[in-house]
Amino acid sequence: MEILLADIPEDGLHIDGSFPKAIFDLSEDDSIRPVSDVFYDADVYKFEDAVVFSGRLQGKFQLQCARCLEYFEYDADFNWSSDLDLEKKQYSFDLKEIVREDFLLELPSSPMCDEMVEGKVCEKADLIDRIAASDEREDEDSGDGRDVWGALDDFGKEN
Ligand SMILES: [Zn+2]
């Protein structure tokens, strides 16, 4: 959606609306899956060499947990505050591209499902915790370690 710089008045332009999730054009196995239209609601201000957006971005996504690789639901709702630097002869910009890029920038880059979904247990994190806990238990049991070395010593003598 092309917005002409000439159409932005001195005291700013209010824009609101939505774009279909197809604007993201991501592959199925990308760690980000948009699942709804995305919504924008902002004031746009024009300066000599930049355009500034100030408002809100919203949309529903599935994000892939960086640990267990499962997808979980994520409702994006960002304060949208962004600058677009203008080229010398630029007379317009594509709002769709700005919205797309700003969502991708704002979405968490290595999300953990159990940190972002209340009450969710990340199975991978749970497993790592259990392995760590069982290692600690073995360390506490100091008798075992010596016996292993003792057995190795005996083995050496016999040969
Ligand atoms: Zn997880």
GROMACS .gro file of N, CA and C and ligand atoms in nm:
model
  478
    1MET      N    1   0.084  -0.119   0.000
    1MET     CA    2   0.000   0.000   0.000
    1MET      C    3   0.088   0.124   0.000
    2GLU      N    4   0.078   0.196  -0.111
    2GLU     CA    5   0.166   0.310  -0.132
    2GLU      C    6   0.110   0.434  -0.060
    3ILE      N    7   0.193   0.499   0.020
    3ILE     CA    8   0.152   0.626   0.080
    3ILE      C    9   0.240   0.736   0.024
    4LEU      N   10   0.177   0.839  -0.030
    4LEU     CA   11   0.253   0.950  -0.086
    4LEU      C   12   0.293   1.047   0.025
    5LEU      N   13   0.419   1.086   0.024
    5LEU     CA   14   0.466   1.180   0.126
    5LEU      C   15   0.385   1.309   0.121
    6ALA      N   16   0.344   1.346  -0.001
    6ALA     CA   17   0.267   1.470  -0.019
    6ALA      C   18   0.131   1.463   0.052
    7ASP      N   19   0.086   1.341   0.079
    7ASP     CA   20  -0.044   1.325   0.145
    7ASP      C   21  -0.036   1.332   0.298
    8ILE      N   22   0.086   1.344   0.351
    8ILE     CA   23   0.101   1.352   0.496
    8ILE      C   24   0.103   1.499   0.537
    9PRO      N   25  -0.001   1.546   0.605
    9PRO     CA   26  -0.007   1.688   0.643
    9PRO      C   27   0.093   1.723   0.754
   10GLU      N   28   0.116   1.851   0.773
   10GLU     CA   29   0.204   1.905   0.877
   10GLU      C   30   0.185   1.836   1.012
   11ASP      N   31   0.057   1.827   1.053
   11ASP     CA   32   0.031   1.776   1.187
   11ASP      C   33   0.006   1.625   1.190
   12GLY      N   34   0.053   1.556   1.087
   12GLY     CA   35   0.050   1.410   1.089
   12GLY      C   36  -0.072   1.351   1.022
   13LEU      N   37  -0.059   1.222   0.989
   13LEU     CA   38  -0.165   1.149   0.921
   13LEU      C   39  -0.200   1.028   1.006
   14HIS      N   40  -0.330   1.012   1.037
   14HIS     CA   41  -0.368   0.891   1.110
   14HIS      C   42  -0.397   0.778   1.014
   15ILE      N   43  -0.336   0.663   1.041
   15ILE     CA   44  -0.364   0.546   0.956
   15ILE      C   45  -0.406   0.431   1.046
   16ASP      N   46  -0.504   0.352   1.002
   16ASP     CA   47  -0.531   0.225   1.068
   16ASP      C   48  -0.592   0.130   0.968
   17GLY      N   49  -0.567   0.002   0.991
   17GLY     CA   50  -0.616  -0.098   0.897
   17GLY      C   51  -0.546  -0.229   0.921
   18SER      N   52  -0.551  -0.316   0.822
   18SER     CA   53  -0.488  -0.447   0.839
   18SER      C   54  -0.428  -0.494   0.707
   19PHE      N   55  -0.337  -0.589   0.719
   19PHE     CA   56  -0.281  -0.658   0.602
   19PHE      C   57  -0.299  -0.808   0.623
   20PRO      N   58  -0.318  -0.882   0.517
   20PRO     CA   59  -0.328  -1.028   0.532
   20PRO      C   60  -0.194  -1.087   0.573
   21LYS      N   61  -0.198  -1.204   0.639
   21LYS     CA   62  -0.074  -1.267   0.686
   21LYS      C   63   0.021  -1.300   0.570
   22ALA      N   64  -0.033  -1.306   0.449
   22ALA     CA   65   0.048  -1.339   0.331
   22ALA      C   66   0.161  -1.238   0.306
   23ILE      N   67   0.150  -1.118   0.364
   23ILE     CA   68   0.257  -1.019   0.340
   23ILE      C   69   0.391  -1.068   0.393
   24PHE      N   70   0.388  -1.162   0.490
   24PHE     CA   71   0.515  -1.206   0.549
   24PHE      C   72   0.593  -1.297   0.455
   25ASP      N   73   0.519  -1.374   0.374
   25ASP     CA   74   0.583  -1.457   0.273
   25ASP      C   75   0.697  -1.542   0.332
   26LEU      N   76   0.666  -1.609   0.444
   26LEU     CA   77   0.766  -1.694   0.510
   26LEU      C   78   0.737  -1.839   0.476
   27SER      N   79   0.840  -1.923   0.479
   27SER     CA   80   0.817  -2.064   0.448
   27SER      C   81   0.750  -2.131   0.568
   28GLU      N   82   0.688  -2.246   0.542
   28GLU     CA   83   0.613  -2.319   0.644
   28GLU      C   84   0.700  -2.353   0.766
   29ASP      N   85   0.828  -2.380   0.742
   29ASP     CA   86   0.913  -2.421   0.855
   29ASP      C   87   0.991  -2.305   0.915
   30ASP      N   88   0.953  -2.183   0.881
   30ASP     CA   89   1.014  -2.068   0.946
   30ASP      C   90   0.975  -2.069   1.094
   31SER      N   91   1.061  -2.011   1.179
   31SER     CA   92   1.033  -2.011   1.323
   31SER      C   93   0.919  -1.914   1.357
   32ILE      N   94   0.879  -1.833   1.260
   32ILE     CA   95   0.766  -1.741   1.280
   32ILE      C   96   0.654  -1.781   1.183
   33ARG      N   97   0.535  -1.805   1.240
   33ARG     CA   98   0.418  -1.835   1.156
   33ARG      C   99   0.306  -1.737   1.188
   34PRO      N  100   0.280  -1.644   1.096
   34PRO     CA  101   0.165  -1.556   1.119
   34PRO      C  102   0.037  -1.638   1.103
   35VAL      N  103  -0.061  -1.620   1.192
   35VAL     CA  104  -0.184  -1.697   1.182
   35VAL      C  105  -0.309  -1.611   1.165
   36SER      N  106  -0.291  -1.478   1.164
   36SER     CA  107  -0.407  -1.392   1.143
   36SER      C  108  -0.364  -1.272   1.059
   37ASP      N  109  -0.463  -1.193   1.019
   37ASP     CA  110  -0.429  -1.062   0.963
   37ASP      C  111  -0.350  -0.985   1.069
   38VAL      N  112  -0.271  -0.889   1.024
   38VAL     CA  113  -0.202  -0.803   1.121
   38VAL      C  114  -0.261  -0.662   1.112
   39PHE      N  115  -0.271  -0.599   1.227
   39PHE     CA  116  -0.339  -0.469   1.237
   39PHE      C  117  -0.241  -0.359   1.275
   40TYR      N  118  -0.261  -0.244   1.214
   40TYR     CA  119  -0.179  -0.127   1.249
   40TYR      C  120  -0.272  -0.011   1.281
   41ASP      N  121  -0.226   0.075   1.369
   41ASP     CA  122  -0.304   0.191   1.411
   41ASP      C  123  -0.200   0.293   1.457
   42ALA      N  124  -0.180   0.398   1.380
   42ALA     CA  125  -0.068   0.486   1.411
   42ALA      C  126  -0.087   0.627   1.355
   43ASP      N  127  -0.009   0.717   1.407
   43ASP     CA  128   0.006   0.848   1.346
   43ASP      C  129   0.139   0.851   1.274
   44VAL      N  130   0.138   0.910   1.156
   44VAL     CA  131   0.259   0.917   1.074
   44VAL      C  132   0.298   1.064   1.059
   45TYR      N  133   0.423   1.094   1.091
   45TYR     CA  134   0.472   1.232   1.081
   45TYR      C  135   0.584   1.239   0.979
   46LYS      N  136   0.582   1.345   0.903
   46LYS     CA  137   0.684   1.363   0.799
   46LYS      C  138   0.783   1.471   0.840
   47PHE      N  139   0.911   1.437   0.833
   47PHE     CA  140   1.017   1.535   0.856
   47PHE      C  141   1.099   1.547   0.728
   48GLU      N  142   1.199   1.632   0.733
   48GLU     CA  143   1.274   1.658   0.610
   48GLU      C  144   1.334   1.531   0.548
   49ASP      N  145   1.394   1.446   0.634
   49ASP     CA  146   1.459   1.328   0.577
   49ASP      C  147   1.413   1.197   0.641
   50ALA      N  148   1.298   1.202   0.705
   50ALA     CA  149   1.248   1.079   0.767
   50ALA      C  150   1.097   1.086   0.786
   51VAL      N  151   1.038   0.968   0.796
   51VAL     CA  152   0.898   0.956   0.833
   51VAL      C  153   0.895   0.878   0.964
   52VAL      N  154   0.814   0.923   1.059
   52VAL     CA  155   0.809   0.859   1.190
   52VAL      C  156   0.670   0.800   1.212
   53PHE      N  157   0.667   0.675   1.260
   53PHE     CA  158   0.541   0.606   1.291
   53PHE      C  159   0.527   0.595   1.441
   54SER      N  160   0.410   0.624   1.492
   54SER     CA  161   0.389   0.615   1.635
   54SER      C  162   0.249   0.560   1.660
   55GLY      N  163   0.243   0.439   1.714
   55GLY     CA  164   0.112   0.378   1.736
   55GLY      C  165   0.124   0.237   1.785
   56ARG      N  166   0.053   0.148   1.719
   56ARG     CA  167   0.040   0.013   1.771
   56ARG      C  168   0.035  -0.089   1.656
   57LEU      N  169   0.096  -0.204   1.680
   57LEU     CA  170   0.090  -0.317   1.586
   57LEU      C  171   0.036  -0.439   1.660
   58GLN      N  172  -0.055  -0.512   1.597
   58GLN     CA  173  -0.112  -0.629   1.661
   58GLN      C  174  -0.129  -0.742   1.560
   59GLY      N  175  -0.114  -0.865   1.610
   59GLY     CA  176  -0.138  -0.980   1.523
   59GLY      C  177  -0.116  -1.108   1.599
   60LYS      N  178  -0.171  -1.218   1.548
   60LYS     CA  179  -0.153  -1.348   1.613
   60LYS      C  180  -0.050  -1.429   1.536
   61PHE      N  181   0.040  -1.488   1.611
   61PHE     CA  182   0.149  -1.566   1.552
   61PHE      C  183   0.164  -1.699   1.624
   62GLN      N  184   0.231  -1.791   1.558
   62GLN     CA  185   0.288  -1.906   1.627
   62GLN      C  186   0.438  -1.891   1.616
   63LEU      N  187   0.504  -1.902   1.731
   63LEU     CA  188   0.649  -1.891   1.734
   63LEU      C  189   0.708  -2.025   1.775
   64GLN      N  190   0.826  -2.052   1.722
   64GLN     CA  191   0.891  -2.179   1.754
   64GLN      C  192   0.981  -2.161   1.876
   65CYS      N  193   0.962  -2.245   1.976
   65CYS     CA  194   1.044  -2.241   2.097
   65CYS      C  195   1.188  -2.275   2.059
   66ALA      N  196   1.282  -2.193   2.104
   66ALA     CA  197   1.422  -2.212   2.068
   66ALA      C  198   1.481  -2.339   2.131
   67ARG      N  199   1.415  -2.392   2.234
   67ARG     CA  200   1.468  -2.512   2.299
   67ARG      C  201   1.403  -2.640   2.248
   68CYS      N  202   1.269  -2.647   2.258
   68CYS     CA  203   1.204  -2.775   2.223
   68CYS      C  204   1.153  -2.777   2.079
   69LEU      N  205   1.159  -2.663   2.010
   69LEU     CA  206   1.120  -2.651   1.869
   69LEU      C  207   0.970  -2.669   1.844
   70GLU      N  208   0.892  -2.677   1.952
   70GLU     CA  209   0.746  -2.678   1.937
   70GLU      C  210   0.699  -2.536   1.910
   71TYR      N  211   0.588  -2.525   1.835
   71TYR     CA  212   0.529  -2.393   1.812
   71TYR      C  213   0.430  -2.361   1.923
   72PHE      N  214   0.427  -2.236   1.964
   72PHE     CA  215   0.329  -2.194   2.064
   72PHE      C  216   0.264  -2.064   2.018
   73GLU      N  217   0.142  -2.039   2.071
   73GLU     CA  218   0.064  -1.923   2.031
   73GLU      C  219   0.123  -1.795   2.092
   74TYR      N  220   0.129  -1.692   2.012
   74TYR     CA  221   0.181  -1.565   2.063
   74TYR      C  222   0.098  -1.451   2.007
   75ASP      N  223   0.036  -1.374   2.096
   75ASP     CA  224  -0.040  -1.255   2.054
   75ASP      C  225   0.055  -1.136   2.056
   76ALA      N  226   0.092  -1.089   1.939
   76ALA     CA  227   0.180  -0.972   1.932
   76ALA      C  228   0.096  -0.847   1.953
   77ASP      N  229   0.145  -0.759   2.036
   77ASP     CA  230   0.078  -0.631   2.060
   77ASP      C  231   0.188  -0.532   2.100
   78PHE      N  232   0.239  -0.463   2.000
   78PHE     CA  233   0.357  -0.379   2.021
   78PHE      C  234   0.323  -0.232   2.017
   79ASN      N  235   0.395  -0.154   2.095
   79ASN     CA  236   0.399  -0.011   2.070
   79ASN      C  237   0.480   0.006   1.944
   80TRP      N  238   0.422   0.074   1.849
   80TRP     CA  239   0.491   0.089   1.720
   80TRP      C  240   0.555   0.225   1.717
   81SER      N  241   0.686   0.223   1.718
   81SER     CA  242   0.760   0.348   1.717
   81SER      C  243   0.880   0.324   1.628
   82SER      N  244   0.878   0.385   1.511
   82SER     CA  245   0.973   0.346   1.409
   82SER      C  246   1.001   0.464   1.316
   83ASP      N  247   1.122   0.469   1.265
   83ASP     CA  248   1.160   0.575   1.171
   83ASP      C  249   1.188   0.513   1.035
   84LEU      N  250   1.152   0.584   0.933
   84LEU     CA  251   1.192   0.545   0.799
   84LEU      C  252   1.275   0.658   0.740
   85ASP      N  253   1.402   0.628   0.712
   85ASP     CA  254   1.487   0.730   0.649
   85ASP      C  255   1.446   0.746   0.504
   86LEU      N  256   1.437   0.871   0.460
   86LEU     CA  257   1.395   0.897   0.322
   86LEU      C  258   1.514   0.925   0.233
   87GLU      N  259   1.508   0.869   0.113
   87GLU     CA  260   1.608   0.901   0.011
   87GLU      C  261   1.577   1.039  -0.045
   88LYS      N  262   1.678   1.096  -0.110
   88LYS     CA  263   1.664   1.232  -0.165
   88LYS      C  264   1.537   1.253  -0.249
   89LYS      N  265   1.515   1.160  -0.343
   89LYS     CA  266   1.405   1.184  -0.436
   89LYS      C  267   1.283   1.099  -0.406
   90GLN      N  268   1.282   1.041  -0.287
   90GLN     CA  269   1.169   0.954  -0.252
   90GLN      C  270   1.041   1.036  -0.237
   91TYR      N  271   0.932   0.989  -0.298
   91TYR     CA  272   0.806   1.062  -0.286
   91TYR      C  273   0.696   0.977  -0.224
   92SER      N  274   0.728   0.849  -0.198
   92SER     CA  275   0.626   0.761  -0.139
   92SER      C  276   0.695   0.645  -0.068
   93PHE      N  277   0.617   0.567   0.007
   93PHE     CA  278   0.672   0.443   0.064
   93PHE      C  279   0.561   0.340   0.069
   94ASP      N  280   0.602   0.213   0.081
   94ASP     CA  281   0.506   0.103   0.084
   94ASP      C  282   0.479   0.068   0.230
   95LEU      N  283   0.362   0.103   0.279
   95LEU     CA  284   0.328   0.080   0.420
   95LEU      C  285   0.337  -0.068   0.456
   96LYS      N  286   0.297  -0.153   0.364
   96LYS     CA  287   0.298  -0.297   0.386
   96LYS      C  288   0.439  -0.346   0.423
   97GLU      N  289   0.539  -0.295   0.353
   97GLU     CA  290   0.677  -0.334   0.379
   97GLU      C  291   0.723  -0.290   0.518
   98ILE      N  292   0.683  -0.168   0.556
   98ILE     CA  293   0.721  -0.115   0.688
   98ILE      C  294   0.658  -0.200   0.798
   99VAL      N  295   0.529  -0.230   0.782
   99VAL     CA  296   0.458  -0.309   0.883
   99VAL      C  297   0.522  -0.447   0.894
  100ARG      N  298   0.549  -0.509   0.780
  100ARG     CA  299   0.611  -0.641   0.779
  100ARG      C  300   0.745  -0.640   0.853
  101GLU      N  301   0.831  -0.546   0.815
  101GLU     CA  302   0.965  -0.541   0.875
  101GLU      C  303   0.960  -0.513   1.024
  102ASP      N  304   0.869  -0.424   1.064
  102ASP     CA  305   0.864  -0.389   1.205
  102ASP      C  306   0.811  -0.504   1.290
  103PHE      N  307   0.718  -0.583   1.236
  103PHE     CA  308   0.676  -0.704   1.309
  103PHE      C  309   0.795  -0.798   1.325
  104LEU      N  310   0.867  -0.822   1.217
  104LEU     CA  311   0.978  -0.917   1.223
  104LEU      C  312   1.087  -0.870   1.319
  105LEU      N  313   1.105  -0.738   1.328
  105LEU     CA  314   1.203  -0.682   1.422
  105LEU      C  315   1.157  -0.697   1.566
  106GLU      N  316   1.029  -0.675   1.589
  106GLU     CA  317   0.977  -0.670   1.725
  106GLU      C  318   0.950  -0.809   1.784
  107LEU      N  319   0.922  -0.907   1.701
  107LEU     CA  320   0.894  -1.041   1.754
  107LEU      C  321   1.020  -1.094   1.823
  108PRO      N  322   1.004  -1.162   1.937
  108PRO     CA  323   1.121  -1.211   2.010
  108PRO      C  324   1.205  -1.306   1.925
  109SER      N  325   1.338  -1.292   1.931
  109SER     CA  326   1.423  -1.365   1.836
  109SER      C  327   1.453  -1.509   1.880
  110SER      N  328   1.467  -1.536   2.009
  110SER     CA  329   1.476  -1.679   2.047
  110SER      C  330   1.384  -1.705   2.166
  111PRO      N  331   1.255  -1.715   2.134
  111PRO     CA  332   1.155  -1.729   2.241
  111PRO      C  333   1.160  -1.867   2.306
  112MET      N  334   1.128  -1.873   2.433
  112MET     CA  335   1.117  -2.000   2.506
  112MET      C  336   0.970  -2.018   2.542
  113CYS      N  337   0.914  -2.133   2.505
  113CYS     CA  338   0.770  -2.152   2.524
  113CYS      C  339   0.729  -2.136   2.670
  114ASP      N  340   0.810  -2.188   2.763
  114ASP     CA  341   0.767  -2.182   2.903
  114ASP      C  342   0.783  -2.043   2.964
  115GLU      N  343   0.862  -1.959   2.897
  115GLU     CA  344   0.876  -1.822   2.948
  115GLU      C  345   0.768  -1.732   2.891
  116MET      N  346   0.709  -1.771   2.779
  116MET     CA  347   0.614  -1.682   2.713
  116MET      C  348   0.469  -1.727   2.725
  117VAL      N  349   0.448  -1.851   2.765
  117VAL     CA  350   0.311  -1.900   2.782
  117VAL      C  351   0.293  -1.936   2.928
  118GLU      N  352   0.197  -1.871   2.991
  118GLU     CA  353   0.179  -1.895   3.134
  118GLU      C  354   0.140  -2.040   3.160
  119GLY      N  355   0.208  -2.101   3.256
  119GLY     CA  356   0.173  -2.237   3.294
  119GLY      C  357   0.228  -2.345   3.203
  120LYS      N  358   0.294  -2.305   3.095
  120LYS     CA  359   0.347  -2.401   2.998
  120LYS      C  360   0.479  -2.460   3.050
  121VAL      N  361   0.493  -2.590   3.034
  121VAL     CA  362   0.619  -2.655   3.069
  121VAL      C  363   0.691  -2.689   2.939
  122CYS      N  364   0.813  -2.638   2.923
  122CYS     CA  365   0.892  -2.672   2.805
  122CYS      C  366   0.951  -2.810   2.828
  123GLU      N  367   0.914  -2.907   2.745
  123GLU     CA  368   0.958  -3.045   2.771
  123GLU      C  369   1.109  -3.058   2.765
  124LYS      N  370   1.171  -2.983   2.677
  124LYS     CA  371   1.317  -2.990   2.665
  124LYS      C  372   1.383  -2.933   2.791
  125ALA      N  373   1.333  -2.819   2.837
  125ALA     CA  374   1.389  -2.757   2.957
  125ALA      C  375   1.368  -2.848   3.076
  126ASP      N  376   1.251  -2.912   3.080
  126ASP     CA  377   1.217  -3.004   3.188
  126ASP      C  378   1.316  -3.121   3.189
  127LEU      N  379   1.345  -3.174   3.072
  127LEU     CA  380   1.438  -3.287   3.058
  127LEU      C  381   1.579  -3.246   3.102
  128ILE      N  382   1.623  -3.128   3.056
  128ILE     CA  383   1.756  -3.079   3.093
  128ILE      C  384   1.765  -3.064   3.245
  129ASP      N  385   1.659  -3.010   3.306
  129ASP     CA  386   1.657  -2.996   3.452
  129ASP      C  387   1.669  -3.130   3.521
  130ARG      N  388   1.598  -3.229   3.469
  130ARG     CA  389   1.601  -3.360   3.533
  130ARG      C  390   1.737  -3.425   3.520
  131ILE      N  391   1.802  -3.409   3.404
  131ILE     CA  392   1.936  -3.466   3.385
  131ILE      C  393   2.034  -3.397   3.481
  132ALA      N  394   2.023  -3.264   3.489
  132ALA     CA  395   2.111  -3.188   3.580
  132ALA      C  396   2.090  -3.234   3.723
  133ALA      N  397   1.964  -3.256   3.761
  133ALA     CA  398   1.933  -3.296   3.898
  133ALA      C  399   1.989  -3.435   3.926
  134SER      N  400   1.984  -3.526   3.828
  134SER     CA  401   2.033  -3.662   3.854
  134SER      C  402   2.186  -3.664   3.856
  135ASP      N  403   2.251  -3.575   3.780
  135ASP     CA  404   2.397  -3.561   3.788
  135ASP      C  405   2.439  -3.518   3.927
  136GLU      N  406   2.366  -3.421   3.982
  136GLU     CA  407   2.398  -3.372   4.115
  136GLU      C  408   2.388  -3.485   4.216
  137ARG      N  409   2.286  -3.567   4.201
  137ARG     CA  410   2.267  -3.677   4.295
  137ARG      C  411   2.387  -3.772   4.291
  138GLU      N  412   2.439  -3.801   4.174
  138GLU     CA  413   2.554  -3.891   4.162
  138GLU      C  414   2.677  -3.830   4.227
  139ASP      N  415   2.694  -3.697   4.208
  139ASP     CA  416   2.809  -3.630   4.269
  139ASP      C  417   2.806  -3.640   4.421
  140GLU      N  418   2.685  -3.628   4.476
  140GLU     CA  419   2.673  -3.634   4.622
  140GLU      C  420   2.714  -3.770   4.675
  141ASP      N  421   2.693  -3.874   4.595
  141ASP     CA  422   2.721  -4.010   4.639
  141ASP      C  423   2.870  -4.038   4.614
  142SER      N  424   2.957  -3.995   4.704
  142SER     CA  425   3.101  -3.994   4.676
  142SER      C  426   3.163  -4.133   4.675
  143GLY      N  427   3.105  -4.229   4.745
  143GLY     CA  428   3.163  -4.363   4.753
  143GLY      C  429   3.182  -4.429   4.618
  144ASP      N  430   3.083  -4.413   4.528
  144ASP     CA  431   3.085  -4.478   4.398
  144ASP      C  432   3.209  -4.444   4.316
  145GLY      N  433   3.242  -4.317   4.311
  145GLY     CA  434   3.353  -4.270   4.229
  145GLY      C  435   3.482  -4.344   4.264
  146ARG      N  436   3.512  -4.360   4.390
  146ARG     CA  437   3.637  -4.424   4.433
  146ARG      C  438   3.642  -4.570   4.388
  147ASP      N  439   3.529  -4.636   4.399
  147ASP     CA  440   3.526  -4.778   4.361
  147ASP      C  441   3.561  -4.799   4.215
  148VAL      N  442   3.515  -4.705   4.129
  148VAL     CA  443   3.547  -4.718   3.988
  148VAL      C  444   3.698  -4.714   3.968
  149TRP      N  445   3.763  -4.617   4.033
  149TRP     CA  446   3.909  -4.605   4.017
  149TRP      C  447   3.979  -4.724   4.080
  150GLY      N  448   3.927  -4.769   4.193
  150GLY     CA  449   3.984  -4.887   4.258
  150GLY      C  450   3.979  -5.008   4.165
  151ALA      N  451   3.868  -5.027   4.101
  151ALA     CA  452   3.852  -5.141   4.011
  151ALA      C  453   3.949  -5.131   3.895
  152LEU      N  454   3.972  -5.009   3.845
  152LEU     CA  455   4.067  -4.991   3.736
  152LEU      C  456   4.209  -5.026   3.781
  153ASP      N  457   4.243  -4.985   3.904
  153ASP     CA  458   4.376  -5.018   3.957
  153ASP      C  459   4.398  -5.169   3.963
  154ASP      N  460   4.298  -5.237   4.016
  154ASP     CA  461   4.309  -5.382   4.028
  154ASP      C  462   4.326  -5.446   3.892
  155PHE      N  463   4.251  -5.396   3.796
  155PHE     CA  464   4.257  -5.448   3.661
  155PHE      C  465   4.400  -5.438   3.607
  156GLY      N  466   4.465  -5.323   3.633
  156GLY     CA  467   4.600  -5.300   3.588
  156GLY      C  468   4.697  -5.401   3.652
  157LYS      N  469   4.682  -5.428   3.779
  157LYS     CA  470   4.775  -5.517   3.849
  157LYS      C  471   4.770  -5.660   3.796
  158GLU      N  472   4.646  -5.702   3.764
  158GLU     CA  473   4.631  -5.840   3.722
  158GLU      C  474   4.704  -5.868   3.591
  159ASN      N  475   4.720  -5.764   3.509
  159ASN     CA  476   4.787  -5.787   3.382
  159ASN      C  477   4.936  -5.764   3.392
  160ZN      ZN  478   0.985  -2.519   2.459
   0.00000   0.00000   0.00000
